[in-house]
Amino acid sequence: MHTVKHLDEFKKYIILSFFSPLLTLVVFIKNYRKPLLVPVGTLLMTLYGFLFYYLPDIDASSHLEETEYLYASLTFSDFFFEIFNIILQKPTLGNLDLYIHFIMYISGNLLGYPKMIHIIAGFFLGLFVSKSIKVIFDLTDNRIFFINSGVFIFIMIITQSIFALNAIRIGTAMWVVFYAALQYYKTKNKKYILLLILSIQIHFAYAIISIPVFLSFFIFKFKKVIFGVFIASF
């Protein structure tokens, strides 16, 4: 019964989003329903990717050019062998990560619509941003969350979602790591360690960045040590 009701509500958000994504966000916040957080959040970020405006000399424009000129005519065999080149970190097309390699090939080659890169990227970014926020709400009382963490999370959402879509990879990798860490803390399910490792193929820099996160899974009981590392990081 509740599932049908939520599905009907989500359909209304889909219709409203075609008229105004911003109004959709306002209405959703006003009539917040936890089960709709992930689908509505993912929907809005996907639409943001669809409406993405390409300015000169930004990462997004460079990614679009790569998709148009390198991937549009790429043969399947070259695409396939480039996967092994990326795994060996010897790419011939310049991308060090499987994530953007797949997105560019699907968008520029299979679909023939290079701008699809930011629609697909928006979907995955929105999915992990929304799922992360949902876990935070699950872990904390809402009132305490807004008082202690609301401003910090709001700033993180603005800087690492709306603006992060420009670069496609690093913001998504950050939210995947953030979500994996939250879920491992919550469930201790080892599949989230695998998800953490997979973030490396979204952005290779996370081969280094994810190390302290991985270590925190085993030393989280030593709060003074973690606090000391946090202070030292500045």
PDB file of C-alpha atoms in Angstrom:
ATOM      1  CA  MET A   1       0.000   0.000   0.000  1.00  0.00           C
ATOM      2  CA  HIS A   2       2.740   2.440   1.001  1.00  0.00           C
ATOM      3  CA  THR A   3       4.823   1.415  -2.030  1.00  0.00           C
ATOM      4  CA  VAL A   4       1.960   2.264  -4.418  1.00  0.00           C
ATOM      5  CA  LYS A   5       1.425   5.588  -2.657  1.00  0.00           C
ATOM      6  CA  HIS A   6       5.117   6.485  -2.906  1.00  0.00           C
ATOM      7  CA  LEU A   7       5.190   5.440  -6.568  1.00  0.00           C
ATOM      8  CA  ASP A   8       2.258   7.749  -7.311  1.00  0.00           C
ATOM      9  CA  GLU A   9       4.023  10.589  -5.491  1.00  0.00           C
ATOM     10  CA  PHE A  10       7.225   9.961  -7.439  1.00  0.00           C
ATOM     11  CA  LYS A  11       5.316  10.125 -10.743  1.00  0.00           C
ATOM     12  CA  LYS A  12       4.055  13.573  -9.710  1.00  0.00           C
ATOM     13  CA  TYR A  13       7.625  14.678  -9.011  1.00  0.00           C
ATOM     14  CA  ILE A  14       8.694  13.434 -12.456  1.00  0.00           C
ATOM     15  CA  ILE A  15       5.956  15.502 -14.121  1.00  0.00           C
ATOM     16  CA  LEU A  16       6.733  18.576 -11.999  1.00  0.00           C
ATOM     17  CA  SER A  17      10.470  18.287 -12.710  1.00  0.00           C
ATOM     18  CA  PHE A  18       9.869  18.815 -16.445  1.00  0.00           C
ATOM     19  CA  PHE A  19       8.410  22.227 -15.630  1.00  0.00           C
ATOM     20  CA  SER A  20      10.895  23.251 -12.942  1.00  0.00           C
ATOM     21  CA  PRO A  21      13.586  21.092 -11.252  1.00  0.00           C
ATOM     22  CA  LEU A  22      14.121  23.845  -8.659  1.00  0.00           C
ATOM     23  CA  LEU A  23      10.441  23.954  -7.762  1.00  0.00           C
ATOM     24  CA  THR A  24      10.486  20.150  -7.555  1.00  0.00           C
ATOM     25  CA  LEU A  25      13.299  20.355  -4.992  1.00  0.00           C
ATOM     26  CA  VAL A  26      11.422  22.969  -2.936  1.00  0.00           C
ATOM     27  CA  VAL A  27       8.213  20.923  -2.962  1.00  0.00           C
ATOM     28  CA  PHE A  28      10.084  17.748  -2.011  1.00  0.00           C
ATOM     29  CA  ILE A  29      11.832  19.436   0.931  1.00  0.00           C
ATOM     30  CA  LYS A  30       8.511  20.836   2.119  1.00  0.00           C
ATOM     31  CA  ASN A  31       6.782  17.439   1.823  1.00  0.00           C
ATOM     32  CA  TYR A  32       9.772  15.282   2.691  1.00  0.00           C
ATOM     33  CA  ARG A  33       9.298  11.491   2.525  1.00  0.00           C
ATOM     34  CA  LYS A  34      12.330   9.342   3.348  1.00  0.00           C
ATOM     35  CA  PRO A  35      11.431   6.535   0.873  1.00  0.00           C
ATOM     36  CA  LEU A  36      11.438   9.119  -1.940  1.00  0.00           C
ATOM     37  CA  LEU A  37      14.799  10.678  -1.055  1.00  0.00           C
ATOM     38  CA  VAL A  38      16.901   8.452  -3.330  1.00  0.00           C
ATOM     39  CA  PRO A  39      14.611   8.385  -6.401  1.00  0.00           C
ATOM     40  CA  VAL A  40      13.843  12.131  -6.306  1.00  0.00           C
ATOM     41  CA  GLY A  41      17.465  13.075  -5.569  1.00  0.00           C
ATOM     42  CA  THR A  42      18.697  10.881  -8.416  1.00  0.00           C
ATOM     43  CA  LEU A  43      16.043  12.277 -10.755  1.00  0.00           C
ATOM     44  CA  LEU A  44      16.998  15.898 -10.041  1.00  0.00           C
ATOM     45  CA  MET A  45      20.735  15.326 -10.485  1.00  0.00           C
ATOM     46  CA  THR A  46      20.093  13.452 -13.746  1.00  0.00           C
ATOM     47  CA  LEU A  47      18.033  16.397 -14.999  1.00  0.00           C
ATOM     48  CA  TYR A  48      20.830  18.728 -13.950  1.00  0.00           C
ATOM     49  CA  GLY A  49      23.163  16.676 -16.134  1.00  0.00           C
ATOM     50  CA  PHE A  50      20.674  16.979 -19.010  1.00  0.00           C
ATOM     51  CA  LEU A  51      20.563  20.770 -18.594  1.00  0.00           C
ATOM     52  CA  PHE A  52      24.328  21.112 -18.038  1.00  0.00           C
ATOM     53  CA  TYR A  53      25.750  24.226 -19.719  1.00  0.00           C
ATOM     54  CA  TYR A  54      29.210  23.885 -21.255  1.00  0.00           C
ATOM     55  CA  LEU A  55      31.401  26.917 -20.692  1.00  0.00           C
ATOM     56  CA  PRO A  56      34.783  27.282 -22.434  1.00  0.00           C
ATOM     57  CA  ASP A  57      37.892  26.020 -20.636  1.00  0.00           C
ATOM     58  CA  ILE A  58      36.178  23.887 -18.007  1.00  0.00           C
ATOM     59  CA  ASP A  59      36.597  20.175 -17.375  1.00  0.00           C
ATOM     60  CA  ALA A  60      33.136  19.401 -18.726  1.00  0.00           C
ATOM     61  CA  SER A  61      33.943  20.947 -22.107  1.00  0.00           C
ATOM     62  CA  SER A  62      37.169  18.950 -22.309  1.00  0.00           C
ATOM     63  CA  HIS A  63      35.292  15.733 -21.537  1.00  0.00           C
ATOM     64  CA  LEU A  64      32.711  16.575 -24.195  1.00  0.00           C
ATOM     65  CA  GLU A  65      35.439  17.147 -26.798  1.00  0.00           C
ATOM     66  CA  GLU A  66      37.107  13.839 -25.907  1.00  0.00           C
ATOM     67  CA  THR A  67      33.779  12.058 -26.313  1.00  0.00           C
ATOM     68  CA  GLU A  68      33.135  13.683 -29.679  1.00  0.00           C
ATOM     69  CA  TYR A  69      36.583  13.287 -31.220  1.00  0.00           C
ATOM     70  CA  LEU A  70      38.064  10.185 -29.568  1.00  0.00           C
ATOM     71  CA  TYR A  71      35.100   7.946 -28.792  1.00  0.00           C
ATOM     72  CA  ALA A  72      32.569   8.643 -31.549  1.00  0.00           C
ATOM     73  CA  SER A  73      34.523   6.577 -34.085  1.00  0.00           C
ATOM     74  CA  LEU A  74      36.156   4.155 -31.640  1.00  0.00           C
ATOM     75  CA  THR A  75      35.737   0.525 -32.678  1.00  0.00           C
ATOM     76  CA  PHE A  76      34.493  -2.018 -30.168  1.00  0.00           C
ATOM     77  CA  SER A  77      37.805  -3.905 -30.303  1.00  0.00           C
ATOM     78  CA  ASP A  78      39.727  -0.696 -29.511  1.00  0.00           C
ATOM     79  CA  PHE A  79      37.270   0.064 -26.696  1.00  0.00           C
ATOM     80  CA  PHE A  80      37.716  -3.462 -25.333  1.00  0.00           C
ATOM     81  CA  PHE A  81      41.516  -3.438 -25.462  1.00  0.00           C
ATOM     82  CA  GLU A  82      41.625   0.018 -23.898  1.00  0.00           C
ATOM     83  CA  ILE A  83      40.019  -1.545 -20.809  1.00  0.00           C
ATOM     84  CA  PHE A  84      43.155  -3.636 -20.313  1.00  0.00           C
ATOM     85  CA  ASN A  85      45.354  -0.602 -20.988  1.00  0.00           C
ATOM     86  CA  ILE A  86      43.543   1.327 -18.250  1.00  0.00           C
ATOM     87  CA  ILE A  87      43.847  -1.574 -15.794  1.00  0.00           C
ATOM     88  CA  LEU A  88      47.598  -1.605 -16.507  1.00  0.00           C
ATOM     89  CA  GLN A  89      47.585   2.219 -16.226  1.00  0.00           C
ATOM     90  CA  LYS A  90      48.923   2.593 -19.774  1.00  0.00           C
ATOM     91  CA  PRO A  91      45.947   4.230 -21.531  1.00  0.00           C
ATOM     92  CA  THR A  92      46.193   5.243 -25.178  1.00  0.00           C
ATOM     93  CA  LEU A  93      43.197   7.604 -25.036  1.00  0.00           C
ATOM     94  CA  GLY A  94      44.303   9.492 -21.934  1.00  0.00           C
ATOM     95  CA  ASN A  95      41.710   8.298 -19.407  1.00  0.00           C
ATOM     96  CA  LEU A  96      43.094   6.484 -16.360  1.00  0.00           C
ATOM     97  CA  ASP A  97      39.696   5.344 -15.080  1.00  0.00           C
ATOM     98  CA  LEU A  98      37.244   2.728 -16.370  1.00  0.00           C
ATOM     99  CA  TYR A  99      34.234   4.769 -15.229  1.00  0.00           C
ATOM    100  CA  ILE A 100      34.659   7.652 -17.656  1.00  0.00           C
ATOM    101  CA  HIS A 101      35.916   5.290 -20.377  1.00  0.00           C
ATOM    102  CA  PHE A 102      32.575   3.454 -20.306  1.00  0.00           C
ATOM    103  CA  ILE A 103      30.522   6.661 -20.050  1.00  0.00           C
ATOM    104  CA  MET A 104      32.260   8.252 -23.026  1.00  0.00           C
ATOM    105  CA  TYR A 105      31.943   5.147 -25.190  1.00  0.00           C
ATOM    106  CA  ILE A 106      28.252   4.643 -24.385  1.00  0.00           C
ATOM    107  CA  SER A 107      27.461   8.334 -24.956  1.00  0.00           C
ATOM    108  CA  GLY A 108      29.607   9.186 -27.958  1.00  0.00           C
ATOM    109  CA  ASN A 109      29.585   5.850 -29.748  1.00  0.00           C
ATOM    110  CA  LEU A 110      26.670   3.563 -28.852  1.00  0.00           C
ATOM    111  CA  LEU A 111      24.112   6.359 -28.377  1.00  0.00           C
ATOM    112  CA  GLY A 112      25.724   8.915 -30.679  1.00  0.00           C
ATOM    113  CA  TYR A 113      24.912  11.704 -28.218  1.00  0.00           C
ATOM    114  CA  PRO A 114      28.129  13.002 -26.578  1.00  0.00           C
ATOM    115  CA  LYS A 115      26.273  15.225 -24.081  1.00  0.00           C
ATOM    116  CA  MET A 116      24.871  12.040 -22.575  1.00  0.00           C
ATOM    117  CA  ILE A 117      28.099  11.858 -20.537  1.00  0.00           C
ATOM    118  CA  HIS A 118      26.735  14.333 -18.011  1.00  0.00           C
ATOM    119  CA  ILE A 119      23.280  12.769 -17.930  1.00  0.00           C
ATOM    120  CA  ILE A 120      24.790   9.377 -17.037  1.00  0.00           C
ATOM    121  CA  ALA A 121      27.271  10.991 -14.636  1.00  0.00           C
ATOM    122  CA  GLY A 122      24.429  12.986 -13.071  1.00  0.00           C
ATOM    123  CA  PHE A 123      22.466   9.792 -12.481  1.00  0.00           C
ATOM    124  CA  PHE A 124      25.302   8.049 -10.623  1.00  0.00           C
ATOM    125  CA  LEU A 125      26.336  11.164  -8.706  1.00  0.00           C
ATOM    126  CA  GLY A 126      22.733  11.809  -7.654  1.00  0.00           C
ATOM    127  CA  LEU A 127      22.301   8.174  -6.662  1.00  0.00           C
ATOM    128  CA  PHE A 128      25.257   8.132  -4.257  1.00  0.00           C
ATOM    129  CA  VAL A 129      24.622  11.628  -2.887  1.00  0.00           C
ATOM    130  CA  SER A 130      21.018  10.666  -2.117  1.00  0.00           C
ATOM    131  CA  LYS A 131      21.897   7.254  -0.690  1.00  0.00           C
ATOM    132  CA  SER A 132      24.559   8.854   1.537  1.00  0.00           C
ATOM    133  CA  ILE A 133      22.123  11.432   2.901  1.00  0.00           C
ATOM    134  CA  LYS A 134      19.570   8.694   3.539  1.00  0.00           C
ATOM    135  CA  VAL A 135      22.104   6.691   5.563  1.00  0.00           C
ATOM    136  CA  ILE A 136      22.939   9.801   7.599  1.00  0.00           C
ATOM    137  CA  PHE A 137      19.249  10.253   8.415  1.00  0.00           C
ATOM    138  CA  ASP A 138      19.053   6.568   9.341  1.00  0.00           C
ATOM    139  CA  LEU A 139      22.020   6.905  11.700  1.00  0.00           C
ATOM    140  CA  THR A 140      20.961  10.080  13.478  1.00  0.00           C
ATOM    141  CA  ASP A 141      17.921  11.734  14.915  1.00  0.00           C
ATOM    142  CA  ASN A 142      16.732  14.340  12.422  1.00  0.00           C
ATOM    143  CA  ARG A 143      16.770  17.238  14.873  1.00  0.00           C
ATOM    144  CA  ILE A 144      20.264  16.396  16.103  1.00  0.00           C
ATOM    145  CA  PHE A 145      21.373  15.991  12.489  1.00  0.00           C
ATOM    146  CA  PHE A 146      20.200  19.461  11.510  1.00  0.00           C
ATOM    147  CA  ILE A 147      21.719  21.109  14.576  1.00  0.00           C
ATOM    148  CA  ASN A 148      25.125  19.394  14.523  1.00  0.00           C
ATOM    149  CA  SER A 149      25.698  18.390  10.923  1.00  0.00           C
ATOM    150  CA  GLY A 150      23.170  20.194   8.759  1.00  0.00           C
ATOM    151  CA  VAL A 151      25.363  23.113   7.695  1.00  0.00           C
ATOM    152  CA  PHE A 152      28.386  20.900   7.011  1.00  0.00           C
ATOM    153  CA  ILE A 153      26.367  18.412   4.940  1.00  0.00           C
ATOM    154  CA  PHE A 154      24.640  21.254   3.069  1.00  0.00           C
ATOM    155  CA  ILE A 155      28.000  22.784   2.106  1.00  0.00           C
ATOM    156  CA  MET A 156      29.305  19.370   1.072  1.00  0.00           C
ATOM    157  CA  ILE A 157      26.238  18.749  -1.101  1.00  0.00           C
ATOM    158  CA  ILE A 158      26.574  22.117  -2.838  1.00  0.00           C
ATOM    159  CA  THR A 159      30.328  21.961  -3.445  1.00  0.00           C
ATOM    160  CA  GLN A 160      30.581  18.234  -4.156  1.00  0.00           C
ATOM    161  CA  SER A 161      27.437  17.611  -6.194  1.00  0.00           C
ATOM    162  CA  ILE A 162      26.297  20.629  -8.193  1.00  0.00           C
ATOM    163  CA  PHE A 163      29.839  21.755  -8.976  1.00  0.00           C
ATOM    164  CA  ALA A 164      31.285  18.239  -8.892  1.00  0.00           C
ATOM    165  CA  LEU A 165      29.339  17.226 -11.995  1.00  0.00           C
ATOM    166  CA  ASN A 166      31.662  19.441 -14.029  1.00  0.00           C
ATOM    167  CA  ALA A 167      34.604  17.081 -13.493  1.00  0.00           C
ATOM    168  CA  ILE A 168      32.444  13.902 -13.530  1.00  0.00           C
ATOM    169  CA  ARG A 169      34.899  11.600 -11.740  1.00  0.00           C
ATOM    170  CA  ILE A 170      36.347  12.951  -8.500  1.00  0.00           C
ATOM    171  CA  GLY A 171      33.075  14.105  -6.927  1.00  0.00           C
ATOM    172  CA  THR A 172      31.388  10.800  -7.714  1.00  0.00           C
ATOM    173  CA  ALA A 173      34.347   8.849  -6.318  1.00  0.00           C
ATOM    174  CA  MET A 174      34.181  10.913  -3.121  1.00  0.00           C
ATOM    175  CA  TRP A 175      30.482  10.149  -2.602  1.00  0.00           C
ATOM    176  CA  VAL A 176      31.019   6.450  -3.332  1.00  0.00           C
ATOM    177  CA  VAL A 177      33.743   6.347  -0.664  1.00  0.00           C
ATOM    178  CA  PHE A 178      31.595   8.360   1.738  1.00  0.00           C
ATOM    179  CA  TYR A 179      28.620   6.043   1.209  1.00  0.00           C
ATOM    180  CA  ALA A 180      30.777   2.902   1.504  1.00  0.00           C
ATOM    181  CA  ALA A 181      32.292   4.163   4.761  1.00  0.00           C
ATOM    182  CA  LEU A 182      28.891   5.047   6.242  1.00  0.00           C
ATOM    183  CA  GLN A 183      27.379   1.710   5.259  1.00  0.00           C
ATOM    184  CA  TYR A 184      30.332  -0.290   6.587  1.00  0.00           C
ATOM    185  CA  TYR A 185      30.110   1.623   9.865  1.00  0.00           C
ATOM    186  CA  LYS A 186      26.375   0.876   9.978  1.00  0.00           C
ATOM    187  CA  THR A 187      26.301  -2.777   8.826  1.00  0.00           C
ATOM    188  CA  LYS A 188      29.916  -4.128   8.944  1.00  0.00           C
ATOM    189  CA  ASN A 189      29.092  -5.796   5.619  1.00  0.00           C
ATOM    190  CA  LYS A 190      32.348  -6.443   3.729  1.00  0.00           C
ATOM    191  CA  LYS A 191      30.747  -5.742   0.352  1.00  0.00           C
ATOM    192  CA  TYR A 192      31.173  -2.050   1.182  1.00  0.00           C
ATOM    193  CA  ILE A 193      34.938  -2.559   1.359  1.00  0.00           C
ATOM    194  CA  LEU A 194      34.679  -3.813  -2.232  1.00  0.00           C
ATOM    195  CA  LEU A 195      32.679  -0.696  -3.136  1.00  0.00           C
ATOM    196  CA  LEU A 196      35.413   1.413  -1.568  1.00  0.00           C
ATOM    197  CA  ILE A 197      38.011  -0.356  -3.719  1.00  0.00           C
ATOM    198  CA  LEU A 198      35.895   0.142  -6.851  1.00  0.00           C
ATOM    199  CA  SER A 199      36.056   3.913  -6.304  1.00  0.00           C
ATOM    200  CA  ILE A 200      39.609   3.678  -7.662  1.00  0.00           C
ATOM    201  CA  GLN A 201      38.170   2.979 -11.110  1.00  0.00           C
ATOM    202  CA  ILE A 202      36.024   6.101 -10.865  1.00  0.00           C
ATOM    203  CA  HIS A 203      39.048   8.267 -10.079  1.00  0.00           C
ATOM    204  CA  PHE A 204      42.500   6.747  -9.740  1.00  0.00           C
ATOM    205  CA  ALA A 205      43.516   9.291  -7.079  1.00  0.00           C
ATOM    206  CA  TYR A 206      41.354   7.304  -4.663  1.00  0.00           C
ATOM    207  CA  ALA A 207      43.989   4.573  -4.698  1.00  0.00           C
ATOM    208  CA  ILE A 208      45.674   6.910  -2.195  1.00  0.00           C
ATOM    209  CA  ILE A 209      42.724   8.839  -0.775  1.00  0.00           C
ATOM    210  CA  SER A 210      40.795   5.706   0.216  1.00  0.00           C
ATOM    211  CA  ILE A 211      43.689   4.271   2.266  1.00  0.00           C
ATOM    212  CA  PRO A 212      42.949   6.262   5.472  1.00  0.00           C
ATOM    213  CA  VAL A 213      39.244   5.481   5.039  1.00  0.00           C
ATOM    214  CA  PHE A 214      40.041   1.784   4.736  1.00  0.00           C
ATOM    215  CA  LEU A 215      42.296   1.935   7.807  1.00  0.00           C
ATOM    216  CA  SER A 216      39.580   3.704   9.789  1.00  0.00           C
ATOM    217  CA  PHE A 217      37.427   0.564   9.454  1.00  0.00           C
ATOM    218  CA  PHE A 218      39.909  -1.198  11.731  1.00  0.00           C
ATOM    219  CA  ILE A 219      40.939   1.585  14.117  1.00  0.00           C
ATOM    220  CA  PHE A 220      37.591   3.364  14.599  1.00  0.00           C
ATOM    221  CA  LYS A 221      37.577   2.311  18.245  1.00  0.00           C
ATOM    222  CA  PHE A 222      40.723   4.367  18.850  1.00  0.00           C
ATOM    223  CA  LYS A 223      39.007   7.733  18.766  1.00  0.00           C
ATOM    224  CA  LYS A 224      42.008   9.674  20.112  1.00  0.00           C
ATOM    225  CA  VAL A 225      44.213   8.317  17.324  1.00  0.00           C
ATOM    226  CA  ILE A 226      41.653   9.266  14.672  1.00  0.00           C
ATOM    227  CA  PHE A 227      41.233  12.724  16.187  1.00  0.00           C
ATOM    228  CA  GLY A 228      45.017  13.169  16.202  1.00  0.00           C
ATOM    229  CA  VAL A 229      45.265  12.200  12.522  1.00  0.00           C
ATOM    230  CA  PHE A 230      42.415  14.582  11.734  1.00  0.00           C
ATOM    231  CA  ILE A 231      44.223  17.480  13.441  1.00  0.00           C
ATOM    232  CA  ALA A 232      47.531  16.539  11.769  1.00  0.00           C
ATOM    233  CA  SER A 233      45.864  16.558   8.342  1.00  0.00           C
ATOM    234  CA  PHE A 234      45.546  20.335   8.518  1.00  0.00           C
TER     235      PHE A 234
END
